[in-house]
mmCIF file of C-alpha atoms in Angstrom:
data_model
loop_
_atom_site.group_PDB
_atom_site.id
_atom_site.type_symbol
_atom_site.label_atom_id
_atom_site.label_comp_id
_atom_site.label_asym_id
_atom_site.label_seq_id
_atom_site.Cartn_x
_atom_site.Cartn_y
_atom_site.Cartn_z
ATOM 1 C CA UNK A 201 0.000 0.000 0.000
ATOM 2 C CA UNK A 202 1.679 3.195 -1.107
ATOM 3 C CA UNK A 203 1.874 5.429 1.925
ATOM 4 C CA UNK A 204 1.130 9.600 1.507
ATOM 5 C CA UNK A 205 4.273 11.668 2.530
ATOM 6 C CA UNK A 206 3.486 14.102 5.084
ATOM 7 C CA UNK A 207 5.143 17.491 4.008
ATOM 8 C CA UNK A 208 4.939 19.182 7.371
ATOM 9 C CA UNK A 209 7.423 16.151 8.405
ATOM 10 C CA UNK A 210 10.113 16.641 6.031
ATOM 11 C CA UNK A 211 12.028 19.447 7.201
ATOM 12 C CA UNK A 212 12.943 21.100 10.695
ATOM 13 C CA UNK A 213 10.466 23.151 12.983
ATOM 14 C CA UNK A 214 11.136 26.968 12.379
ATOM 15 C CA UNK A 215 9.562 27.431 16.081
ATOM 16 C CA UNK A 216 12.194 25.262 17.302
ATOM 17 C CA UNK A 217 15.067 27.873 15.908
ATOM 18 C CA UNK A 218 15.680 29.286 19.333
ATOM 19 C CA UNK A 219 16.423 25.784 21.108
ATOM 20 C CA UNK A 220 18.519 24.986 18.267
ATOM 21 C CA UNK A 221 20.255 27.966 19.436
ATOM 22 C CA UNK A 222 20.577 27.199 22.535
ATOM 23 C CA UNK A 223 21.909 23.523 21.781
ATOM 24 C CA UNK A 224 24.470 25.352 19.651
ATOM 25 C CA UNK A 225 25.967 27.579 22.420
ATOM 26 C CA UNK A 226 25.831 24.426 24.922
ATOM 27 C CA UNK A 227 27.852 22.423 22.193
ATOM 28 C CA UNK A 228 30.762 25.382 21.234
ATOM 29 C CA UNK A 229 31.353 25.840 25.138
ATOM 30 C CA UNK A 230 31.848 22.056 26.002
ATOM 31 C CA UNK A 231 34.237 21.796 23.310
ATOM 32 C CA UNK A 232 36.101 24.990 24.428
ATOM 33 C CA UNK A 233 37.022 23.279 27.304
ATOM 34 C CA UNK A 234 37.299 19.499 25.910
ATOM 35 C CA UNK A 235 39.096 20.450 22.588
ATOM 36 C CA UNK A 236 41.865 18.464 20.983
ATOM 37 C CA UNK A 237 43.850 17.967 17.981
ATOM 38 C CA UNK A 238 44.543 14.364 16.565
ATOM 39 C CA UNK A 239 48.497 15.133 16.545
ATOM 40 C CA UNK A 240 47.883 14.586 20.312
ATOM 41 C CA UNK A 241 46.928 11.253 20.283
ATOM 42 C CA UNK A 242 49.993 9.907 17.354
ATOM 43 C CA UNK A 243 53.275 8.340 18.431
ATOM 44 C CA UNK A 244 55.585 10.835 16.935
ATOM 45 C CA UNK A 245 58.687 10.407 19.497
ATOM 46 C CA UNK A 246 58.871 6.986 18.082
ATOM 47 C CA UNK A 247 58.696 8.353 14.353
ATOM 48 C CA UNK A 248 61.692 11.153 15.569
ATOM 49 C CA UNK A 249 63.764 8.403 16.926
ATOM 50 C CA UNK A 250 64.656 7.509 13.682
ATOM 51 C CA UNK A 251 64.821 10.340 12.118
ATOM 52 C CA UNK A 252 66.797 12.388 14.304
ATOM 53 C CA UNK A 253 68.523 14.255 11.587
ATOM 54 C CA UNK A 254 65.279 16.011 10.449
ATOM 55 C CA UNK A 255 65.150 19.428 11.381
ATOM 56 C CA UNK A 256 61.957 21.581 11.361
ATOM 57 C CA UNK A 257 60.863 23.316 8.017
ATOM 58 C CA UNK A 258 62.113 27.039 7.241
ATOM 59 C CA UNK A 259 59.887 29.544 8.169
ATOM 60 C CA UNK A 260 59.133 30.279 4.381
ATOM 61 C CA UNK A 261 58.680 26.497 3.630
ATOM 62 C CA UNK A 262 56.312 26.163 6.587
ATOM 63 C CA UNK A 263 54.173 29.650 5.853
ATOM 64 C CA UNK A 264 53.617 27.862 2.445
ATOM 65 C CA UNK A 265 53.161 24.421 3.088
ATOM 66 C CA UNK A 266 50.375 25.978 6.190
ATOM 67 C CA UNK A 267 48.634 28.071 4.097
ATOM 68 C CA UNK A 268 48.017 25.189 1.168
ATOM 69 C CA UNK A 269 46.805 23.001 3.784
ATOM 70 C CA UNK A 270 44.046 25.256 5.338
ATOM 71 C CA UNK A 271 43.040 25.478 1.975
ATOM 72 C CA UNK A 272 43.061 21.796 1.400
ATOM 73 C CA UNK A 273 41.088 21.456 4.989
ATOM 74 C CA UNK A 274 37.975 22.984 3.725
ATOM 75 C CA UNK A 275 37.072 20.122 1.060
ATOM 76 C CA UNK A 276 34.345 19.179 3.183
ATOM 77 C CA UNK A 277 32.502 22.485 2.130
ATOM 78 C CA UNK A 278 33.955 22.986 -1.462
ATOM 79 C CA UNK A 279 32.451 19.242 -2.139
ATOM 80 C CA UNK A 280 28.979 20.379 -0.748
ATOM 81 C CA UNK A 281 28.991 23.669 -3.036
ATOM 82 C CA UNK A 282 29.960 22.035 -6.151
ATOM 83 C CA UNK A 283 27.264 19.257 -5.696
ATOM 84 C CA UNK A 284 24.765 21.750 -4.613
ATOM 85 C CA UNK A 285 25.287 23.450 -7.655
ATOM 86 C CA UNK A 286 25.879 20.716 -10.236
ATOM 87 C CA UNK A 287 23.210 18.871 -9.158
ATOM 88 C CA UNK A 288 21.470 19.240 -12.230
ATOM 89 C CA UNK A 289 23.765 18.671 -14.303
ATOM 90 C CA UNK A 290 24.600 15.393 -16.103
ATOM 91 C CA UNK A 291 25.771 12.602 -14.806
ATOM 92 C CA UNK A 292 29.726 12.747 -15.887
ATOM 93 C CA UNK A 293 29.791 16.167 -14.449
ATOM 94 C CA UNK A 294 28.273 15.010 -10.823
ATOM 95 C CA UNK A 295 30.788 11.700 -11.067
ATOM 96 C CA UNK A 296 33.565 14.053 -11.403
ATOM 97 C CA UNK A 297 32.843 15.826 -8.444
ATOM 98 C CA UNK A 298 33.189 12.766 -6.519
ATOM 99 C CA UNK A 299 36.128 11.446 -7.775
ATOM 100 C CA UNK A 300 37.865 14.930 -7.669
ATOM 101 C CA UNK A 301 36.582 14.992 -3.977
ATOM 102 C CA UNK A 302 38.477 11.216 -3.808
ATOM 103 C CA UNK A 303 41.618 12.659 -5.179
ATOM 104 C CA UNK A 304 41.487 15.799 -2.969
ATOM 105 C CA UNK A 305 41.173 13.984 0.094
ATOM 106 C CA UNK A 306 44.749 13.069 -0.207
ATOM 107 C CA UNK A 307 45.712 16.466 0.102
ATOM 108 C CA UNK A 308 45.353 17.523 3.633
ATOM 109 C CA UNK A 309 46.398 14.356 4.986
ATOM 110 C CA UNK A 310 50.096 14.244 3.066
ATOM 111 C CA UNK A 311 50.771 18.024 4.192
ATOM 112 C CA UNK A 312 49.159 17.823 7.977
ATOM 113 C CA UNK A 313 51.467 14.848 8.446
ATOM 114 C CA UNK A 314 54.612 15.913 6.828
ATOM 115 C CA UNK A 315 54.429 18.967 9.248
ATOM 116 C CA UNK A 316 53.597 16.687 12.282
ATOM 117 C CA UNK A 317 56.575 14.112 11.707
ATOM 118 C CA UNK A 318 59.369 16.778 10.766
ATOM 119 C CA UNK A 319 57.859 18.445 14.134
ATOM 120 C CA UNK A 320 57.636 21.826 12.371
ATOM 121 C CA UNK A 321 55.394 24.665 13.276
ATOM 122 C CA UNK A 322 53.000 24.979 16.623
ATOM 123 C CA UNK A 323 50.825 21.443 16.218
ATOM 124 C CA UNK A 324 48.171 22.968 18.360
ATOM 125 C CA UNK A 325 47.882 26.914 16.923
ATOM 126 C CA UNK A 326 47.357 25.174 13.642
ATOM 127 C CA UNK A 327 44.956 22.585 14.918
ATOM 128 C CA UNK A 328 42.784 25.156 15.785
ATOM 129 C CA UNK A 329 43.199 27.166 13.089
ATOM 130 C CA UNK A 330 42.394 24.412 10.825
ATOM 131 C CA UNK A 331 38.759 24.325 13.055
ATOM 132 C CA UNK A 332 38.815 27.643 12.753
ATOM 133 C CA UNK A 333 38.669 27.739 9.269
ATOM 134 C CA UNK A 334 36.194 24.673 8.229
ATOM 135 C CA UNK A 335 33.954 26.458 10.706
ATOM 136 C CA UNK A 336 34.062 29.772 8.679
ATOM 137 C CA UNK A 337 32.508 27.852 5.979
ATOM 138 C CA UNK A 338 33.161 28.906 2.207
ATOM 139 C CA UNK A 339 30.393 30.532 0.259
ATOM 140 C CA UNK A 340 30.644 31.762 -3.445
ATOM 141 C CA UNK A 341 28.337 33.716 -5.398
ATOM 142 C CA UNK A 342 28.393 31.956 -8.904
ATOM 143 C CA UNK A 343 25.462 32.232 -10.799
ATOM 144 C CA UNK A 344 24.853 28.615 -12.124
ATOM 145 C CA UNK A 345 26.901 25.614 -13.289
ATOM 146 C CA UNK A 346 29.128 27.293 -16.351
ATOM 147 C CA UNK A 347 30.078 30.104 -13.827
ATOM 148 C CA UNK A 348 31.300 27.278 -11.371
ATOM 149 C CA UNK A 349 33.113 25.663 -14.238
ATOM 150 C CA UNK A 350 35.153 28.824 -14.443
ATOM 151 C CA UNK A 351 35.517 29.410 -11.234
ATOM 152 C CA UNK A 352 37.081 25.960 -10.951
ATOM 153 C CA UNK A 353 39.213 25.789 -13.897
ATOM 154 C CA UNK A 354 40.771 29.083 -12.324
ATOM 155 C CA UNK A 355 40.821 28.085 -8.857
ATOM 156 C CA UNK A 356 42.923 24.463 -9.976
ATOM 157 C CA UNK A 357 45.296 26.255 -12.183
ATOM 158 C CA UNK A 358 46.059 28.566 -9.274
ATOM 159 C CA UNK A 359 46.828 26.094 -6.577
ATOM 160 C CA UNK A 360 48.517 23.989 -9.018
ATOM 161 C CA UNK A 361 50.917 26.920 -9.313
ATOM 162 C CA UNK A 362 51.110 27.757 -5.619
ATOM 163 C CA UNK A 363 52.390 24.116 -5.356
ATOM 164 C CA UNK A 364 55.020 24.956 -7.874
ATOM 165 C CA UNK A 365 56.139 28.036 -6.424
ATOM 166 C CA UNK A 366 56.408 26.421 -2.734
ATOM 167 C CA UNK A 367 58.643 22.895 -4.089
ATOM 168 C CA UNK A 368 60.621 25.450 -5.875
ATOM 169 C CA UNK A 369 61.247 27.468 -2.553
ATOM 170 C CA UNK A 370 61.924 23.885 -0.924
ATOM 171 C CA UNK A 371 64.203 22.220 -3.576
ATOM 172 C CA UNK A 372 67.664 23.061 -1.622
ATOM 173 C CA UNK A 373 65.813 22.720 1.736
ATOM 174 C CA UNK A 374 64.029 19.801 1.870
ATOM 175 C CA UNK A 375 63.731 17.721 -1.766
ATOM 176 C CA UNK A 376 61.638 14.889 -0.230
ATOM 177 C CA UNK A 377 59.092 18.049 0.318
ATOM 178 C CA UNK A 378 60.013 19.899 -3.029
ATOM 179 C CA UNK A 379 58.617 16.259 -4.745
ATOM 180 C CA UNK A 380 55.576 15.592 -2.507
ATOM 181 C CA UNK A 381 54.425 19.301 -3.181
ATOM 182 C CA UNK A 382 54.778 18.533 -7.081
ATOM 183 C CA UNK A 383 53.039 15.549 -7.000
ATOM 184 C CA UNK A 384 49.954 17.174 -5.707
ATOM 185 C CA UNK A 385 50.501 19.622 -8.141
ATOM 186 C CA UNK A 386 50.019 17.004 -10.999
ATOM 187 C CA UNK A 387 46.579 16.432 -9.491
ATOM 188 C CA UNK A 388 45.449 19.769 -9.496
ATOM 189 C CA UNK A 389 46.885 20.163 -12.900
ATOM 190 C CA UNK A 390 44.571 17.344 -13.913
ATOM 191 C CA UNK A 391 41.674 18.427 -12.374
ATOM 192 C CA UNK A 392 42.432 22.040 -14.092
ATOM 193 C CA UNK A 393 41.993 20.417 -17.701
ATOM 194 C CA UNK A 394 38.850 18.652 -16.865
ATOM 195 C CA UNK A 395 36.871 22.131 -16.031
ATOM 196 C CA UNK A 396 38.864 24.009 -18.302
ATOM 197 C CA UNK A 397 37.308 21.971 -21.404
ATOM 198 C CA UNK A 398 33.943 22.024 -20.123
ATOM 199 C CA UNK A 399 33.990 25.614 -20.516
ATOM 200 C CA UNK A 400 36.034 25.858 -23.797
ATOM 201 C CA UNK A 401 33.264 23.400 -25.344
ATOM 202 C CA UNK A 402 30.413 25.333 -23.962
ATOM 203 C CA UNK A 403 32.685 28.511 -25.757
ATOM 204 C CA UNK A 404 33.242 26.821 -28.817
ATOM 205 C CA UNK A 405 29.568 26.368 -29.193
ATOM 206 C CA UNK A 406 28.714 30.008 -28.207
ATOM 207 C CA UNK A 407 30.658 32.625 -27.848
ATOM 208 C CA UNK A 408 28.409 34.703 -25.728
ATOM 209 C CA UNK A 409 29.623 32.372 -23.181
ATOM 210 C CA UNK A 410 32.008 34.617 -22.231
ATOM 211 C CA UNK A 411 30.330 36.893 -20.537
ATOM 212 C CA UNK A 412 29.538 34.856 -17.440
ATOM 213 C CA UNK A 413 33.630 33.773 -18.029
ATOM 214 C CA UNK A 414 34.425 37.541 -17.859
ATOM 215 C CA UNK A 415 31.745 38.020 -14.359
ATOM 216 C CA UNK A 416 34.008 35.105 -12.858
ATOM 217 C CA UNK A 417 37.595 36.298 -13.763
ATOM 218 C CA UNK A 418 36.842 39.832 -13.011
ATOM 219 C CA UNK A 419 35.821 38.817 -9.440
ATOM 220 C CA UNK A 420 38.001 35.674 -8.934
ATOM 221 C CA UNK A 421 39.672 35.333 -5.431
ATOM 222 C CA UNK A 422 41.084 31.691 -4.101
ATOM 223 C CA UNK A 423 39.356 29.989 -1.388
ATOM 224 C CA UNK A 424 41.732 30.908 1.163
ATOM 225 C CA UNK A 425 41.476 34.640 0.283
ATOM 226 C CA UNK A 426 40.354 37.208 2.954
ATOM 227 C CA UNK A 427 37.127 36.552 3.486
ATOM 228 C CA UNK A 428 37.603 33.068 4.325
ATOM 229 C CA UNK A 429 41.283 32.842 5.825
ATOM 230 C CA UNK A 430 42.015 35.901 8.440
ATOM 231 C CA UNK A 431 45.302 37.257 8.294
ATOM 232 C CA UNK A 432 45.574 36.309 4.123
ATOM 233 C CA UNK A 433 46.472 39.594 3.242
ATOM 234 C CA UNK A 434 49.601 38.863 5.698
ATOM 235 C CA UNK A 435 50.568 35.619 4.477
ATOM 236 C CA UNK A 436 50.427 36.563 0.792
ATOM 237 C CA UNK A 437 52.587 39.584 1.072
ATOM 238 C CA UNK A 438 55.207 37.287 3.448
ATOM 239 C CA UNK A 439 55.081 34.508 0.596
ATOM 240 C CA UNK A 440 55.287 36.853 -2.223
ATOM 241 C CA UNK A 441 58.259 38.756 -0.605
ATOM 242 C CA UNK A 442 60.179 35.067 -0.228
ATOM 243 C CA UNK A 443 59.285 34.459 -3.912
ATOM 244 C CA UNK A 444 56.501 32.227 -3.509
ATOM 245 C CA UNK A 445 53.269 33.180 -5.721
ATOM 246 C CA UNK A 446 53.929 36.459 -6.893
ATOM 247 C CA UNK A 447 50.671 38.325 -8.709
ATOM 248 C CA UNK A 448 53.470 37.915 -11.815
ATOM 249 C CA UNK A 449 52.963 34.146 -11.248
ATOM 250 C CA UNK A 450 49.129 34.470 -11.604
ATOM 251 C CA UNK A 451 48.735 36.195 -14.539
ATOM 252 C CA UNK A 452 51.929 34.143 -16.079
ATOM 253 C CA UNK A 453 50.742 30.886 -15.280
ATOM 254 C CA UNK A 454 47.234 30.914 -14.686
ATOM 255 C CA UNK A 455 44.954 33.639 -16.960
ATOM 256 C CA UNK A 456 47.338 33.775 -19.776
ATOM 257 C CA UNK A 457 47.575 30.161 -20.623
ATOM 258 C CA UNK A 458 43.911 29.915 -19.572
ATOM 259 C CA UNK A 459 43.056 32.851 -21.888
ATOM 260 C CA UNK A 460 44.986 31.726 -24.654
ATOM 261 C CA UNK A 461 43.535 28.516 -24.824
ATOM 262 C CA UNK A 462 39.765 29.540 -24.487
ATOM 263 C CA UNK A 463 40.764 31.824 -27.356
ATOM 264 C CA UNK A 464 39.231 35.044 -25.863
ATOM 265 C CA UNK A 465 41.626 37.257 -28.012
ATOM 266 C CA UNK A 466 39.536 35.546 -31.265
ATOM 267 C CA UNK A 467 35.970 35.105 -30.825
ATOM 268 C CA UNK A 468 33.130 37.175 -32.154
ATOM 269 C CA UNK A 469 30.544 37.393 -29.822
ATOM 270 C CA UNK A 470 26.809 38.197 -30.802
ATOM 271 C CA UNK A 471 25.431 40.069 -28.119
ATOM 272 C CA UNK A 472 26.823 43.689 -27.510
ATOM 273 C CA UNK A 473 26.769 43.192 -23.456
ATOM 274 C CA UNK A 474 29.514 40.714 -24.210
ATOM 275 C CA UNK A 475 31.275 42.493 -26.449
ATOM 276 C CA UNK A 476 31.241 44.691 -23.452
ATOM 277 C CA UNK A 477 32.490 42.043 -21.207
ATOM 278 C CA UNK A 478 35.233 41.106 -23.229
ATOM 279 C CA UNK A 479 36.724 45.043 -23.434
ATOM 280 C CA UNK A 480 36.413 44.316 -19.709
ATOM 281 C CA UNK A 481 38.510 41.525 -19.766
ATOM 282 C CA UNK A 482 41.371 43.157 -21.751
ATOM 283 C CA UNK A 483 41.486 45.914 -19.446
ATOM 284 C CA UNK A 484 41.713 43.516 -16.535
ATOM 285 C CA UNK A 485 44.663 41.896 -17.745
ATOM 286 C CA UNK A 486 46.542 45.190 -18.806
ATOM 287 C CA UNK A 487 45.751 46.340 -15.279
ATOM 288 C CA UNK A 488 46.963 43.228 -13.685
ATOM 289 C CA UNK A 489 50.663 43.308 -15.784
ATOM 290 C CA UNK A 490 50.591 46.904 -14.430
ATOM 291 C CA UNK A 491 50.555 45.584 -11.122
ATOM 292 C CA UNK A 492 52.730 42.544 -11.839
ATOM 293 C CA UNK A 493 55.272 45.245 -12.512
ATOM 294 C CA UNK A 494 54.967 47.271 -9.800
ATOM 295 C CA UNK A 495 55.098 44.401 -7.300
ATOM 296 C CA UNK A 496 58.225 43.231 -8.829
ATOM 297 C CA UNK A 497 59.464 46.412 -8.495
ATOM 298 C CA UNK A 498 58.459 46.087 -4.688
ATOM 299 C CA UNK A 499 60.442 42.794 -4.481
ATOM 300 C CA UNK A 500 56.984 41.196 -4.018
ATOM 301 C CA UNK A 501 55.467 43.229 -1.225
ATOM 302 C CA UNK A 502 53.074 45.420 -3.343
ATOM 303 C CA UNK A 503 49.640 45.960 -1.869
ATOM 304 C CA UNK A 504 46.806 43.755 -3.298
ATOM 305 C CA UNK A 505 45.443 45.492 -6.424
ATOM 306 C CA UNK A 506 41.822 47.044 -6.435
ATOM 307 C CA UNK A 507 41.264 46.387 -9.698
ATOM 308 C CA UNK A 508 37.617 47.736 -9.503
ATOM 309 C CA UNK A 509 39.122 51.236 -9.816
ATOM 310 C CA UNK A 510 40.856 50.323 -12.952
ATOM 311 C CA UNK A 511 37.395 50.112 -14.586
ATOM 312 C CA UNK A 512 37.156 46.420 -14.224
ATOM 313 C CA UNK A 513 34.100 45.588 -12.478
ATOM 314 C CA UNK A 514 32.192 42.712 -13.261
ATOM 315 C CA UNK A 515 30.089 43.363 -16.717
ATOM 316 C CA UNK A 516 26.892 41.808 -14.265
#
């Protein structure tokens, strides 16, 4: 006998909101007091016995290898937005999330543990700041499934090159690191060319595409940018100034290539608002080699570019 579903059941009680509240407050002040990390509960004297000739990372190797790991930390919510917003989409698409989630996964673990066992950095300020920052969530404010498809493509290509930039800054250092960073590299770089030709097919087929391409680039910031990570500003300035991830490095290795092969420089769009966009986009990128410059100039320590002001604000 087929049973009717009772609507009012399927979801949570709004009237309830202020006990749910309450349950929330009773839960963050039990684990104040009762917090741990895992690094607490792992043998690692017995690892450092035999490695006694392991030193802690440089401070410049650390800052980098921390900083890609709180961005690796907050899969958990990058998964759930990419679902959320693919859901709809077909089913290669939504099986590609989850296997990119797979592959991610490794991530995290490789770097959280290669800082635990060569005993570098404060275990327990960066157990809570990884907390810290899965708790902050990450929200984005793409407007549909080709806009996350950019976002993506940009996103991989970026950390793919942050990975670069930090084994390069570890090669003398520590070359056991230098490969282990370039090996999660290769993923990203994989990942990269699986979004980046799901948007040049969707191009190739319409050219007015790239006017939600141009809303995305114009706006673009990595997950672990300000609004997500707190003192990001800080860390990208200390990075840039020990020649990890300059802006030069962005627009080098990330938008031109990615420009270049989407063809942006060469398609004839229909519509006037994305011819628009695309005068947009041009300016962008002569503003960001303007800034490239002067941050070189700066020996890497050139304030983060408002390139709103520079007439480049999204063609929304």
């Amino acid at each position: 006998m087929t049973q009717l579903v009772d609507d009012r059941r399927q979801g949570l009680d709004p009237s309830l909101e202020s006990h749910f509240a309450t349950l929330l407050a009773r839960h963050k002040e039990a684990t104040a007091k009762t917090g741990w990390g895992y690094h607490e509960f792992l043998p690692l004297a017995a690892f450092r016995a035999e490695a006694t000739d392991r030193s802690p990372l440089s401070p410049t190797a650390y800052l980098a290898v921390e900083t890609a790991l709180l961005t690796e930390v907050n899969l958990p919510w990058y998964t759930a937005g990419l679902a959320a917003g693919l859901a709809a989409c077909p089913g290669p698409i939504q099986e590609f999330v989850r296997v990119w989630t797979s592959e991610e996964d490794q991530h995290a673990t490789l770097l959280e543990s290669y800082l635990l066992l060569t005993g570098s950095g404060d275990h327990g300020a960066r157990s809570r700041a990884r907390k810290a920052m899965i708790a902050a969530g990450w929200q984005h404010g793409l407007a549909g499934p080709f806009e996350g498809m950019v976002y993506t493509t940009i996103q991989e290509a970026a950390t793919r090159t942050f990975y670069l930039c930090a084994a390069r800054a570890c090669d003398e250092e520590d070359p056991a690191l230098s490969m282990a960073l370039r090996r999660i590299a290769k993923d990203e770089t994989l990942h990269m060319a699986f979004y980046r030709d799901v948007v040049k097919a969707h191009l190739d087929l319409d050219p007015d595409y790239i006017r939600p391409l141009a809303a995305v680039i114009l706006r673009f910031e990595m997950p672990w940018s300000a609004a997500v990570l707190e003192n990001f500003e800080k860390r990208r300035t200390d990075l840039a100034a020990r020649g990890v991830f300059h802006l030069s490095d962005y627009l080098e290795d990330v938008l031109q290539p990615l420009w270049s092969y989407w063809g942006l420089d060469g398609r004839t769009p229909r519509e006037e608002e994305t011819r628009k966009a695309q005068v947009q986009l041009r300016r962008y990128r002569a503003a960001l080699r303007k800034f490239a410059r002067s941050e070189a100039l700066a020996g890497g320590a050139a304030p983060r570019p408002d390139l709103t002001s520079q007439g480049c604000d999204s063609p929304r």
